[in-house]
Amino acid sequence: MSDKIAGPEIERLISLLGRMPGLGRRSARKAALALLKRRDDLLMPLADAMRDAAEKLTECVQCGNIDTISPCTLCADPRRDQTMIVVVEEVGDLWALERAGAVRGLYHVLGGHLSPLDGIGPDRLNIAKLVKRAHQPEVTEILLALNVTVEGQSTAHYLTDALEASGVMLSRLAQGVPVGGELDYLDEGTLLAAFKSRSKV
Amino acid sequence: MEWVDEALVLSVRPHGETAALVELLTREHGRYLAMVHGGRSRKNRPVLQIGNHVDVTWKARLADQLGHANVSIRRGFAAETMNDRLSLCALTSLCALSRTLAERDPHPSLFEVSLFVLGFLDDATVWPALYVRWEMALLEELGFGLDLNECAVSGLTDDLAYVSPNSGRAVSVGAAAPYVDRLLTLPGFMLSGRRGVVTRDDMLAGLKLTGHFLEHRILVPREALMPDARVQLPALLAREKI
């Protein structure tokens, strides 16, 4: 039986939607149907928004964030703490930190982590700009908010070396028991990290 | 087709949105690749970190297939070493070099040595010497073992202090005299039955020795490069406080 249920334009829409993370072909069909049913109030505005974003999409010259302006909205915001740079691996990590509202500093997106397996060395990451930014007189602290994986921490160690000469204070995120975490459900690595980072009460 | 074994995680690659392709060094089945469904889940991500010691159940319809694996943690070596750049570098190097082993070719003794080395990564006065011996064991498993029992020139078993970079055989102090600048230094701890203090210079000489043979016997013929972590290891060892 044929898998196609509509004309080539709609099939193309379903096929492209199906390539989005979290969507399979079945979900893509549902999403496409919802869009087609709401042509004027959803499909057209979405198409315009996507075209607009695609045309204006750019990488921030300062931090590597993705935005429609460069320097990005965060770098251009004078209310942000200019003394602190938070280093993250991907734009998704930056968005996660912003969602939490935990930091009001500036960001620096590396664009990944060191991975010898995938042939990603320091030259493939946005490290040279970070070193340059670290030497700016207003910067006093760099927070390495990298993933707690072998690759993420190897990258953190590399950055520690690379930023040593700048003289800024280097810090990293704490590791341990998450909020709402029940001890008997935590993995051994997290428990070990929590034990090592125990603090006096 | 199904087996149960213990393994070290050598590499992990994301596959699709939720699965992971893992490379394992198992005790009884050698280096194995497998798909882990849900390998990128919150539950499995801490388990599937390079260097972790895990229990594996591998299943496939046919023996030749990639198969899929269920893994559970035995010991989280990755988490134990993550904050120490030197031991993290050693762990990464050990895993990267283990990938030179042929697939599905069992090396139970090397697996045992690997676990032993990883178990000492929190003690920097001990593990570098153990790590060098692990690389010696790796060379042996790959068919390029060093011959350190007697002098290649005189046949003497005493005063062995150098290794020929071509033959991989030991050379005694007396026989080495005319060629010293062309020979590799053989630190005493690499000889079987030797005891005593291992200095940082000994460790560095050991790394240079095994590194030479790994590069020229194993990696160059495969047109492969020395893993970054292994390249950095001697420099870090020379610099870090131990």
mmCIF file of N, CA, C and O in Angstrom, chain A residues 57-151:
data_model
loop_
_atom_site.group_PDB
_atom_site.id
_atom_site.type_symbol
_atom_site.label_atom_id
_atom_site.label_comp_id
_atom_site.label_asym_id
_atom_site.label_seq_id
_atom_site.Cartn_x
_atom_site.Cartn_y
_atom_site.Cartn_z
ATOM 1 N N LEU A 57 18.839 35.039 10.149
ATOM 2 C CA LEU A 57 19.631 34.226 11.073
ATOM 3 C C LEU A 57 21.130 34.519 10.951
ATOM 4 O O LEU A 57 21.673 34.530 9.856
ATOM 5 N N THR A 58 21.756 34.755 12.082
ATOM 6 C CA THR A 58 23.201 35.013 12.049
ATOM 7 C C THR A 58 23.841 34.568 13.356
ATOM 8 O O THR A 58 23.169 34.406 14.367
ATOM 9 N N GLU A 59 25.135 34.379 13.287
ATOM 10 C CA GLU A 59 25.879 33.990 14.488
ATOM 11 C C GLU A 59 26.496 35.239 15.098
ATOM 12 O O GLU A 59 27.077 36.051 14.361
ATOM 13 N N CYS A 60 26.342 35.394 16.397
ATOM 14 C CA CYS A 60 26.868 36.580 17.077
ATOM 15 C C CYS A 60 28.395 36.630 16.941
ATOM 16 O O CYS A 60 29.078 35.637 17.214
ATOM 17 N N VAL A 61 28.896 37.778 16.535
ATOM 18 C CA VAL A 61 30.349 37.895 16.326
ATOM 19 C C VAL A 61 31.115 37.829 17.643
ATOM 20 O O VAL A 61 32.299 37.488 17.658
ATOM 21 N N GLN A 62 30.411 38.141 18.742
ATOM 22 C CA GLN A 62 31.112 38.134 20.030
ATOM 23 C C GLN A 62 31.083 36.765 20.692
ATOM 24 O O GLN A 62 32.106 36.240 21.100
ATOM 25 N N CYS A 63 29.870 36.205 20.823
ATOM 26 C CA CYS A 63 29.746 35.012 21.672
ATOM 27 C C CYS A 63 29.437 33.730 20.907
ATOM 28 O O CYS A 63 29.519 32.652 21.480
ATOM 29 N N GLY A 64 29.036 33.818 19.657
ATOM 30 C CA GLY A 64 28.719 32.601 18.901
ATOM 31 C C GLY A 64 27.278 32.158 19.060
ATOM 32 O O GLY A 64 26.886 31.115 18.540
ATOM 33 N N ASN A 65 26.480 32.941 19.786
ATOM 34 C CA ASN A 65 25.058 32.628 19.940
ATOM 35 C C ASN A 65 24.345 32.803 18.587
ATOM 36 O O ASN A 65 24.817 33.547 17.730
ATOM 37 N N ILE A 66 23.228 32.118 18.414
ATOM 38 C CA ILE A 66 22.456 32.289 17.181
ATOM 39 C C ILE A 66 21.331 33.284 17.450
ATOM 40 O O ILE A 66 20.573 33.133 18.412
ATOM 41 N N ASP A 67 21.229 34.295 16.613
ATOM 42 C CA ASP A 67 20.202 35.315 16.772
ATOM 43 C C ASP A 67 19.941 35.945 15.399
ATOM 44 O O ASP A 67 20.554 35.543 14.399
ATOM 45 N N THR A 68 19.078 36.930 15.369
ATOM 46 C CA THR A 68 18.827 37.610 14.089
ATOM 47 C C THR A 68 19.586 38.930 14.021
ATOM 48 O O THR A 68 19.513 39.644 13.018
ATOM 49 N N ILE A 69 20.270 39.256 15.112
ATOM 50 C CA ILE A 69 21.121 40.443 15.100
ATOM 51 C C ILE A 69 22.506 40.070 15.617
ATOM 52 O O ILE A 69 22.652 39.099 16.359
ATOM 53 N N SER A 70 23.483 40.821 15.227
ATOM 54 C CA SER A 70 24.841 40.578 15.716
ATOM 55 C C SER A 70 25.510 41.924 16.029
ATOM 56 O O SER A 70 25.540 42.799 15.164
ATOM 57 N N PRO A 71 26.009 42.136 17.262
ATOM 58 C CA PRO A 71 25.991 41.273 18.441
ATOM 59 C C PRO A 71 24.570 40.884 18.850
ATOM 60 O O PRO A 71 23.632 41.655 18.629
ATOM 61 N N CYS A 72 24.441 39.705 19.446
ATOM 62 C CA CYS A 72 23.126 39.163 19.763
ATOM 63 C C CYS A 72 22.428 39.975 20.857
ATOM 64 O O CYS A 72 23.031 40.842 21.491
ATOM 65 N N THR A 73 21.161 39.643 21.073
ATOM 66 C CA THR A 73 20.345 40.359 22.055
ATOM 67 C C THR A 73 21.018 40.368 23.425
ATOM 68 O O THR A 73 20.999 41.378 24.135
ATOM 69 N N LEU A 74 21.605 39.243 23.804
ATOM 70 C CA LEU A 74 22.209 39.144 25.142
ATOM 71 C C LEU A 74 23.484 39.989 25.231
ATOM 72 O O LEU A 74 23.698 40.696 26.216
ATOM 73 N N CYS A 75 24.317 39.921 24.202
ATOM 74 C CA CYS A 75 25.568 40.701 24.225
ATOM 75 C C CYS A 75 25.291 42.205 24.165
ATOM 76 O O CYS A 75 26.049 43.005 24.705
ATOM 77 N N ALA A 76 24.192 42.567 23.499
ATOM 78 C CA ALA A 76 23.881 43.992 23.322
ATOM 79 C C ALA A 76 23.161 44.586 24.529
ATOM 80 O O ALA A 76 22.975 45.795 24.598
ATOM 81 N N ASP A 77 22.754 43.731 25.476
ATOM 82 C CA ASP A 77 21.985 44.199 26.635
ATOM 83 C C ASP A 77 22.924 44.830 27.673
ATOM 84 O O ASP A 77 23.710 44.123 28.301
ATOM 85 N N PRO A 78 22.858 46.162 27.874
ATOM 86 C CA PRO A 78 23.801 46.808 28.798
ATOM 87 C C PRO A 78 23.544 46.464 30.256
ATOM 88 O O PRO A 78 24.390 46.697 31.112
ATOM 89 N N ARG A 79 22.348 45.893 30.545
ATOM 90 C CA ARG A 79 22.021 45.557 31.944
ATOM 91 C C ARG A 79 22.693 44.273 32.405
ATOM 92 O O ARG A 79 22.699 43.958 33.580
ATOM 93 N N ARG A 80 23.256 43.539 31.482
ATOM 94 C CA ARG A 80 23.882 42.264 31.878
ATOM 95 C C ARG A 80 25.248 42.523 32.504
ATOM 96 O O ARG A 80 25.916 43.507 32.190
ATOM 97 N N ASP A 81 25.623 41.601 33.379
ATOM 98 C CA ASP A 81 26.900 41.707 34.090
ATOM 99 C C ASP A 81 28.059 41.492 33.101
ATOM 100 O O ASP A 81 28.286 40.377 32.625
ATOM 101 N N GLN A 82 28.781 42.567 32.832
ATOM 102 C CA GLN A 82 29.846 42.511 31.822
ATOM 103 C C GLN A 82 31.131 41.875 32.367
ATOM 104 O O GLN A 82 32.084 41.656 31.613
ATOM 105 N N THR A 83 31.153 41.610 33.677
ATOM 106 C CA THR A 83 32.383 41.071 34.273
ATOM 107 C C THR A 83 32.443 39.543 34.198
ATOM 108 O O THR A 83 33.477 38.956 34.467
ATOM 109 N N MET A 84 31.314 38.929 33.878
ATOM 110 C CA MET A 84 31.267 37.456 33.901
ATOM 111 C C MET A 84 30.913 36.877 32.529
ATOM 112 O O MET A 84 29.975 37.336 31.883
ATOM 113 N N ILE A 85 31.683 35.874 32.111
ATOM 114 C CA ILE A 85 31.374 35.167 30.863
ATOM 115 C C ILE A 85 31.065 33.713 31.212
ATOM 116 O O ILE A 85 31.860 33.048 31.887
ATOM 117 N N VAL A 86 29.911 33.247 30.774
ATOM 118 C CA VAL A 86 29.511 31.860 31.014
ATOM 119 C C VAL A 86 29.763 31.068 29.732
ATOM 120 O O VAL A 86 29.182 31.374 28.690
ATOM 121 N N VAL A 87 30.637 30.084 29.813
ATOM 122 C CA VAL A 87 31.000 29.301 28.626
ATOM 123 C C VAL A 87 30.116 28.059 28.542
ATOM 124 O O VAL A 87 30.035 27.287 29.505
ATOM 125 N N VAL A 88 29.434 27.891 27.422
ATOM 126 C CA VAL A 88 28.574 26.717 27.217
ATOM 127 C C VAL A 88 28.969 26.016 25.918
ATOM 128 O O VAL A 88 29.623 26.601 25.067
ATOM 129 N N GLU A 89 28.535 24.749 25.810
ATOM 130 C CA GLU A 89 28.893 23.985 24.611
ATOM 131 C C GLU A 89 28.018 24.374 23.417
ATOM 132 O O GLU A 89 28.505 24.574 22.317
ATOM 133 N N GLU A 90 26.709 24.431 23.648
ATOM 134 C CA GLU A 90 25.773 24.662 22.546
ATOM 135 C C GLU A 90 24.782 25.767 22.892
ATOM 136 O O GLU A 90 24.589 26.074 24.073
ATOM 137 N N VAL A 91 24.124 26.276 21.863
ATOM 138 C CA VAL A 91 23.112 27.319 22.070
ATOM 139 C C VAL A 91 21.992 26.792 22.982
ATOM 140 O O VAL A 91 21.449 27.529 23.814
ATOM 141 N N GLY A 92 21.677 25.504 22.866
ATOM 142 C CA GLY A 92 20.641 24.898 23.711
ATOM 143 C C GLY A 92 20.982 25.030 25.190
ATOM 144 O O GLY A 92 20.087 25.219 26.036
ATOM 145 N N ASP A 93 22.271 24.920 25.521
ATOM 146 C CA ASP A 93 22.699 25.063 26.927
ATOM 147 C C ASP A 93 22.486 26.506 27.389
ATOM 148 O O ASP A 93 22.091 26.756 28.527
ATOM 149 N N LEU A 94 22.784 27.446 26.488
ATOM 150 C CA LEU A 94 22.587 28.875 26.802
ATOM 151 C C LEU A 94 21.101 29.131 27.090
ATOM 152 O O LEU A 94 20.752 29.778 28.081
ATOM 153 N N TRP A 95 20.245 28.590 26.232
ATOM 154 C CA TRP A 95 18.798 28.773 26.433
ATOM 155 C C TRP A 95 18.359 28.159 27.764
ATOM 156 O O TRP A 95 17.505 28.717 28.443
ATOM 157 N N ALA A 96 18.926 27.007 28.104
ATOM 158 C CA ALA A 96 18.554 26.346 29.374
ATOM 159 C C ALA A 96 18.926 27.230 30.561
ATOM 160 O O ALA A 96 18.130 27.398 31.492
ATOM 161 N N LEU A 97 20.124 27.811 30.518
ATOM 162 C CA LEU A 97 20.562 28.677 31.622
ATOM 163 C C LEU A 97 19.712 29.944 31.685
ATOM 164 O O LEU A 97 19.376 30.423 32.772
ATOM 165 N N GLU A 98 19.357 30.466 30.525
ATOM 166 C CA GLU A 98 18.525 31.677 30.489
ATOM 167 C C GLU A 98 17.126 31.386 31.025
ATOM 168 O O GLU A 98 16.535 32.206 31.721
ATOM 169 N N ARG A 99 16.608 30.192 30.676
ATOM 170 C CA ARG A 99 15.289 29.779 31.185
ATOM 171 C C ARG A 99 15.295 29.766 32.712
ATOM 172 O O ARG A 99 14.353 30.185 33.350
ATOM 173 N N ALA A 100 16.403 29.259 33.258
ATOM 174 C CA ALA A 100 16.507 29.166 34.721
ATOM 175 C C ALA A 100 16.710 30.545 35.340
ATOM 176 O O ALA A 100 16.451 30.732 36.535
ATOM 177 N N GLY A 101 17.174 31.494 34.547
ATOM 178 C CA GLY A 101 17.426 32.841 35.070
ATOM 179 C C GLY A 101 18.512 32.851 36.126
ATOM 180 O O GLY A 101 18.530 33.718 37.011
ATOM 181 N N ALA A 102 19.402 31.876 36.059
ATOM 182 C CA ALA A 102 20.410 31.715 37.107
ATOM 183 C C ALA A 102 21.547 32.725 36.972
ATOM 184 O O ALA A 102 22.128 33.133 37.983
ATOM 185 N N VAL A 103 21.879 33.106 35.761
ATOM 186 C CA VAL A 103 23.013 34.017 35.575
ATOM 187 C C VAL A 103 22.592 35.241 34.766
ATOM 188 O O VAL A 103 21.738 35.157 33.883
ATOM 189 N N ARG A 104 23.218 36.342 35.081
ATOM 190 C CA ARG A 104 22.930 37.575 34.336
ATOM 191 C C ARG A 104 24.177 38.056 33.598
ATOM 192 O O ARG A 104 24.276 39.204 33.209
ATOM 193 N N GLY A 105 25.127 37.165 33.439
ATOM 194 C CA GLY A 105 26.368 37.547 32.772
ATOM 195 C C GLY A 105 26.262 37.404 31.261
ATOM 196 O O GLY A 105 25.182 37.182 30.709
ATOM 197 N N LEU A 106 27.396 37.517 30.598
ATOM 198 C CA LEU A 106 27.448 37.311 29.144
ATOM 199 C C LEU A 106 27.767 35.834 28.879
ATOM 200 O O LEU A 106 28.222 35.133 29.778
ATOM 201 N N TYR A 107 27.546 35.413 27.661
ATOM 202 C CA TYR A 107 27.779 34.005 27.330
ATOM 203 C C TYR A 107 28.878 33.873 26.285
ATOM 204 O O TYR A 107 29.246 34.832 25.615
ATOM 205 N N HIS A 108 29.355 32.634 26.165
ATOM 206 C CA HIS A 108 30.243 32.297 25.053
ATOM 207 C C HIS A 108 29.920 30.862 24.634
ATOM 208 O O HIS A 108 30.024 29.941 25.444
ATOM 209 N N VAL A 109 29.514 30.700 23.384
ATOM 210 C CA VAL A 109 29.113 29.378 22.888
ATOM 211 C C VAL A 109 30.289 28.753 22.126
ATOM 212 O O VAL A 109 30.757 29.315 21.131
ATOM 213 N N LEU A 110 30.743 27.596 22.612
ATOM 214 C CA LEU A 110 31.903 26.943 21.979
ATOM 215 C C LEU A 110 31.536 26.280 20.649
ATOM 216 O O LEU A 110 32.368 26.133 19.761
ATOM 217 N N GLY A 111 30.297 25.815 20.563
ATOM 218 C CA GLY A 111 29.894 25.101 19.347
ATOM 219 C C GLY A 111 30.206 23.615 19.411
ATOM 220 O O GLY A 111 30.336 22.971 18.376
ATOM 221 N N GLY A 112 30.311 23.071 20.623
ATOM 222 C CA GLY A 112 30.566 21.633 20.794
ATOM 223 C C GLY A 112 31.604 21.395 21.871
ATOM 224 O O GLY A 112 31.879 22.272 22.689
ATOM 225 N N HIS A 113 32.166 20.209 21.844
ATOM 226 C CA HIS A 113 33.234 19.886 22.803
ATOM 227 C C HIS A 113 34.354 19.171 22.063
ATOM 228 O O HIS A 113 34.166 18.710 20.937
ATOM 229 N N LEU A 114 35.500 19.095 22.713
ATOM 230 C CA LEU A 114 36.621 18.380 22.105
ATOM 231 C C LEU A 114 36.246 16.905 21.985
ATOM 232 O O LEU A 114 35.745 16.318 22.944
ATOM 233 N N SER A 115 36.456 16.331 20.845
ATOM 234 C CA SER A 115 36.126 14.919 20.660
ATOM 235 C C SER A 115 37.079 14.300 19.649
ATOM 236 O O SER A 115 36.865 14.410 18.441
ATOM 237 N N PRO A 116 38.133 13.664 20.137
ATOM 238 C CA PRO A 116 39.092 13.048 19.216
ATOM 239 C C PRO A 116 38.420 12.018 18.313
ATOM 240 O O PRO A 116 38.796 11.850 17.162
ATOM 241 N N LEU A 117 37.386 11.366 18.852
ATOM 242 C CA LEU A 117 36.670 10.334 18.100
ATOM 243 C C LEU A 117 36.046 10.904 16.825
ATOM 244 O O LEU A 117 36.039 10.276 15.778
ATOM 245 N N ASP A 118 35.517 12.120 16.942
ATOM 246 C CA ASP A 118 34.882 12.753 15.785
ATOM 247 C C ASP A 118 35.813 13.741 15.091
ATOM 248 O O ASP A 118 35.369 14.500 14.227
ATOM 249 N N GLY A 119 37.083 13.749 15.484
ATOM 250 C CA GLY A 119 38.054 14.641 14.859
ATOM 251 C C GLY A 119 37.816 16.108 15.188
ATOM 252 O O GLY A 119 38.157 16.994 14.400
ATOM 253 N N ILE A 120 37.205 16.378 16.339
ATOM 254 C CA ILE A 120 36.964 17.772 16.727
ATOM 255 C C ILE A 120 38.059 18.209 17.695
ATOM 256 O O ILE A 120 38.081 17.806 18.862
ATOM 257 N N GLY A 121 38.976 19.009 17.177
ATOM 258 C CA GLY A 121 40.066 19.538 17.986
ATOM 259 C C GLY A 121 39.768 20.970 18.389
ATOM 260 O O GLY A 121 38.735 21.527 17.995
ATOM 261 N N PRO A 122 40.672 21.607 19.140
ATOM 262 C CA PRO A 122 40.450 22.980 19.603
ATOM 263 C C PRO A 122 40.201 23.975 18.477
ATOM 264 O O PRO A 122 39.465 24.934 18.650
ATOM 265 N N ASP A 123 40.822 23.725 17.313
ATOM 266 C CA ASP A 123 40.663 24.661 16.190
ATOM 267 C C ASP A 123 39.258 24.657 15.602
ATOM 268 O O ASP A 123 38.858 25.587 14.911
ATOM 269 N N ARG A 124 38.491 23.604 15.881
ATOM 270 C CA ARG A 124 37.120 23.519 15.359
ATOM 271 C C ARG A 124 36.108 24.189 16.295
ATOM 272 O O ARG A 124 34.940 24.297 15.963
ATOM 273 N N LEU A 125 36.573 24.585 17.475
ATOM 274 C CA LEU A 125 35.670 25.214 18.437
ATOM 275 C C LEU A 125 35.960 26.712 18.533
ATOM 276 O O LEU A 125 37.023 27.182 18.146
ATOM 277 N N ASN A 126 35.006 27.423 19.122
ATOM 278 C CA ASN A 126 35.092 28.881 19.230
ATOM 279 C C ASN A 126 35.942 29.261 20.456
ATOM 280 O O ASN A 126 35.454 29.938 21.364
ATOM 281 N N ILE A 127 37.189 28.795 20.467
ATOM 282 C CA ILE A 127 38.041 28.996 21.645
ATOM 283 C C ILE A 127 38.907 30.250 21.518
ATOM 284 O O ILE A 127 39.084 30.992 22.493
ATOM 285 N N ALA A 128 39.414 30.515 20.321
ATOM 286 C CA ALA A 128 40.313 31.673 20.137
ATOM 287 C C ALA A 128 39.629 32.972 20.551
ATOM 288 O O ALA A 128 40.237 33.820 21.223
ATOM 289 N N LYS A 129 38.336 33.112 20.194
ATOM 290 C CA LYS A 129 37.594 34.326 20.564
ATOM 291 C C LYS A 129 37.411 34.419 22.069
ATOM 292 O O LYS A 129 37.429 35.512 22.635
ATOM 293 N N LEU A 130 37.228 33.264 22.698
ATOM 294 C CA LEU A 130 37.050 33.250 24.163
ATOM 295 C C LEU A 130 38.321 33.740 24.854
ATOM 296 O O LEU A 130 38.259 34.549 25.791
ATOM 297 N N VAL A 131 39.458 33.267 24.369
ATOM 298 C CA VAL A 131 40.737 33.691 24.958
ATOM 299 C C VAL A 131 40.909 35.205 24.802
ATOM 300 O O VAL A 131 41.334 35.896 25.730
ATOM 301 N N LYS A 132 40.507 35.685 23.639
ATOM 302 C CA LYS A 132 40.593 37.128 23.375
ATOM 303 C C LYS A 132 39.668 37.906 24.321
ATOM 304 O O LYS A 132 40.065 38.923 24.903
ATOM 305 N N ARG A 133 38.456 37.398 24.507
ATOM 306 C CA ARG A 133 37.491 38.074 25.397
ATOM 307 C C ARG A 133 37.972 38.047 26.845
ATOM 308 O O ARG A 133 37.711 38.979 27.609
ATOM 309 N N ALA A 134 38.653 36.964 27.206
ATOM 310 C CA ALA A 134 39.120 36.824 28.599
ATOM 311 C C ALA A 134 40.135 37.910 28.956
ATOM 312 O O ALA A 134 40.310 38.240 30.125
ATOM 313 N N HIS A 135 40.804 38.440 27.937
ATOM 314 C CA HIS A 135 41.820 39.468 28.184
ATOM 315 C C HIS A 135 41.228 40.880 28.247
ATOM 316 O O HIS A 135 41.956 41.839 28.498
ATOM 317 N N GLN A 136 39.932 41.007 28.037
ATOM 318 C CA GLN A 136 39.302 42.332 28.162
ATOM 319 C C GLN A 136 39.324 42.748 29.639
ATOM 320 O O GLN A 136 39.029 41.934 30.516
ATOM 321 N N PRO A 137 39.655 44.016 29.915
ATOM 322 C CA PRO A 137 39.856 44.428 31.314
ATOM 323 C C PRO A 137 38.621 44.276 32.200
ATOM 324 O O PRO A 137 38.750 44.019 33.395
ATOM 325 N N GLU A 138 37.413 44.410 31.629
ATOM 326 C CA GLU A 138 36.213 44.340 32.472
ATOM 327 C C GLU A 138 35.873 42.911 32.912
ATOM 328 O O GLU A 138 35.128 42.711 33.866
ATOM 329 N N VAL A 139 36.419 41.917 32.224
ATOM 330 C CA VAL A 139 36.080 40.526 32.558
ATOM 331 C C VAL A 139 36.891 40.064 33.768
ATOM 332 O O VAL A 139 38.123 40.123 33.766
ATOM 333 N N THR A 140 36.176 39.602 34.806
ATOM 334 C CA THR A 140 36.871 39.142 36.018
ATOM 335 C C THR A 140 36.635 37.661 36.306
ATOM 336 O O THR A 140 37.375 37.046 37.049
ATOM 337 N N GLU A 141 35.564 37.102 35.734
ATOM 338 C CA GLU A 141 35.269 35.688 36.003
ATOM 339 C C GLU A 141 34.770 34.990 34.749
ATOM 340 O O GLU A 141 33.958 35.544 33.998
ATOM 341 N N ILE A 142 35.240 33.756 34.567
ATOM 342 C CA ILE A 142 34.725 32.924 33.472
ATOM 343 C C ILE A 142 34.191 31.635 34.092
ATOM 344 O O ILE A 142 34.923 30.914 34.781
ATOM 345 N N LEU A 143 32.914 31.396 33.863
ATOM 346 C CA LEU A 143 32.263 30.204 34.418
ATOM 347 C C LEU A 143 32.180 29.140 33.321
ATOM 348 O O LEU A 143 31.558 29.359 32.281
ATOM 349 N N LEU A 144 32.815 28.009 33.569
ATOM 350 C CA LEU A 144 32.795 26.918 32.582
ATOM 351 C C LEU A 144 31.569 26.046 32.848
ATOM 352 O O LEU A 144 31.607 25.144 33.687
ATOM 353 N N ALA A 145 30.477 26.341 32.166
ATOM 354 C CA ALA A 145 29.225 25.595 32.357
ATOM 355 C C ALA A 145 29.127 24.520 31.278
ATOM 356 O O ALA A 145 28.239 24.559 30.420
ATOM 357 N N LEU A 146 30.051 23.587 31.333
ATOM 358 C CA LEU A 146 30.102 22.540 30.302
ATOM 359 C C LEU A 146 29.464 21.260 30.829
ATOM 360 O O LEU A 146 29.334 21.064 32.036
ATOM 361 N N ASN A 147 29.082 20.404 29.899
ATOM 362 C CA ASN A 147 28.420 19.157 30.292
ATOM 363 C C ASN A 147 29.335 18.305 31.154
ATOM 364 O O ASN A 147 30.555 18.264 30.939
ATOM 365 N N VAL A 148 28.742 17.611 32.114
ATOM 366 C CA VAL A 148 29.539 16.747 32.987
ATOM 367 C C VAL A 148 29.651 15.370 32.334
ATOM 368 O O VAL A 148 29.094 14.372 32.788
ATOM 369 N N THR A 149 30.378 15.356 31.237
ATOM 370 C CA THR A 149 30.697 14.122 30.522
ATOM 371 C C THR A 149 32.211 14.094 30.370
ATOM 372 O O THR A 149 32.872 15.113 30.623
ATOM 373 N N VAL A 150 32.737 12.959 29.962
ATOM 374 C CA VAL A 150 34.194 12.860 29.793
ATOM 375 C C VAL A 150 34.675 13.918 28.797
ATOM 376 O O VAL A 150 35.665 14.617 29.038
ATOM 377 N N GLU A 151 33.938 14.073 27.690
ATOM 378 C CA GLU A 151 34.337 15.053 26.675
ATOM 379 C C GLU A 151 34.198 16.480 27.201
ATOM 380 O O GLU A 151 35.071 17.318 26.975
#
